[in-house]
XYZ file of C-alpha atoms in Angstrom:
120
model
C 156.855 137.011 -28.634
C 158.883 139.996 -27.669
C 159.245 143.179 -29.608
C 161.512 146.208 -29.181
C 160.114 149.201 -31.012
C 162.400 152.216 -31.517
C 161.560 155.742 -32.458
C 163.139 159.277 -32.490
C 165.950 158.963 -35.061
C 166.541 161.602 -37.732
C 168.757 164.181 -39.332
C 170.293 166.927 -37.129
C 173.112 169.363 -37.512
C 176.321 169.006 -35.482
C 175.870 170.333 -31.940
C 172.047 169.520 -31.999
C 170.168 167.040 -29.916
C 167.916 164.015 -30.556
C 166.025 161.720 -28.166
C 165.610 158.006 -28.959
C 162.942 155.929 -27.373
C 162.560 152.132 -27.100
C 159.522 150.219 -25.718
C 159.632 146.473 -25.087
C 156.365 144.564 -25.355
C 155.171 141.053 -25.319
C 155.586 138.154 -22.904
C 158.147 139.706 -20.586
C 158.715 138.547 -17.011
C 161.663 140.809 -16.261
C 164.323 142.866 -18.001
C 167.783 142.771 -16.634
C 169.646 145.237 -18.948
C 168.421 147.670 -21.621
C 170.561 149.809 -23.812
C 171.628 151.165 -27.092
C 174.225 150.090 -29.759
C 175.054 151.732 -32.940
C 176.581 150.731 -36.283
C 178.138 153.217 -38.628
C 178.625 152.382 -42.335
C 181.505 149.893 -42.709
C 182.040 149.521 -39.023
C 181.053 146.914 -36.362
C 178.242 147.453 -34.101
C 179.322 149.091 -30.900
C 177.940 149.768 -27.450
C 176.672 153.289 -26.802
C 175.040 152.984 -23.398
C 173.375 150.442 -21.063
C 171.313 150.637 -17.953
C 170.417 147.842 -15.408
C 167.070 147.381 -13.765
C 168.609 148.962 -10.730
C 169.575 152.112 -12.708
C 173.316 151.545 -13.021
C 174.351 153.040 -16.349
C 177.377 152.464 -18.545
C 178.509 154.568 -21.379
C 181.105 154.392 -24.223
C 183.932 156.811 -23.703
C 183.030 158.633 -26.935
C 179.586 159.641 -25.678
C 180.265 160.324 -21.932
C 179.019 163.732 -20.863
C 176.880 164.131 -24.036
C 174.461 161.159 -23.874
C 172.086 160.259 -21.062
C 170.265 156.854 -20.807
C 167.074 156.730 -18.808
C 164.956 153.739 -18.087
C 161.263 153.531 -16.892
C 160.965 150.098 -15.520
C 157.095 150.139 -15.169
C 156.860 150.830 -18.888
C 159.629 148.610 -20.104
C 160.958 151.664 -21.860
C 164.440 153.161 -22.347
C 165.481 156.540 -23.715
C 168.653 157.926 -25.010
C 169.057 161.668 -24.846
C 171.799 162.654 -27.231
C 173.225 166.242 -26.958
C 176.208 167.966 -28.598
C 175.919 165.530 -31.476
C 178.847 165.068 -33.744
C 179.182 163.726 -37.320
C 180.810 160.655 -35.966
C 177.678 159.804 -34.007
C 176.006 159.071 -37.310
C 174.737 155.441 -37.589
C 171.935 153.087 -37.117
C 171.032 152.882 -33.510
C 169.679 149.648 -32.079
C 167.769 149.100 -28.953
C 168.893 146.085 -26.850
C 167.321 144.165 -24.009
C 168.444 141.170 -22.014
C 165.357 139.672 -20.550
C 163.383 136.777 -19.261
C 160.575 135.722 -21.395
C 159.410 132.368 -20.186
C 162.864 130.790 -20.419
C 165.125 129.810 -17.573
C 168.033 131.830 -18.865
C 167.673 135.433 -20.075
C 167.858 136.143 -23.796
C 169.010 139.025 -25.910
C 166.585 140.871 -28.128
C 167.091 143.715 -30.598
C 165.123 146.427 -32.143
C 164.830 147.087 -35.862
C 167.184 150.050 -35.742
C 166.705 153.741 -36.198
C 168.848 155.993 -38.419
C 170.650 158.962 -36.787
C 172.448 161.278 -39.263
C 174.526 164.241 -38.019
C 175.561 166.737 -40.659
C 178.598 168.872 -40.297
C-alpha cells in the first residue's frame, strides 16, 4: 500500500509565501515522477509543477519564477515553495507520484489534497 501525505497548506495574504510538503511511503521500489497539481473551485485539476528522479523540473507558465519544486529522492519527498502568491493560486493542491510498487508498469498515486487560500 502506498500513501502520499501532504502538509503545509493554509491561508496567506497576497504576496506571501507557503511551502507544501509531500512524503510517499509504503511498498515503493522507485519513483519516476513527483509533482503537484491544483484544483480551484469550479475548475479542472491542473498541473503546477513536476520533477523527475533526475531532477528535471517542469512548471505551469502561471507559476514560473514564483514557485520552486524540490525533491529529496532518499526520503521520497517533494516540496513546493510558493512565493509571491496571488489570489488566483487559491485551490486544493494535490501531490502526485508516478511510481513502481511491485507492478511491471508504473502507476499514478495521489495525495488527499491540502487547501491553499490566498486573500487579496
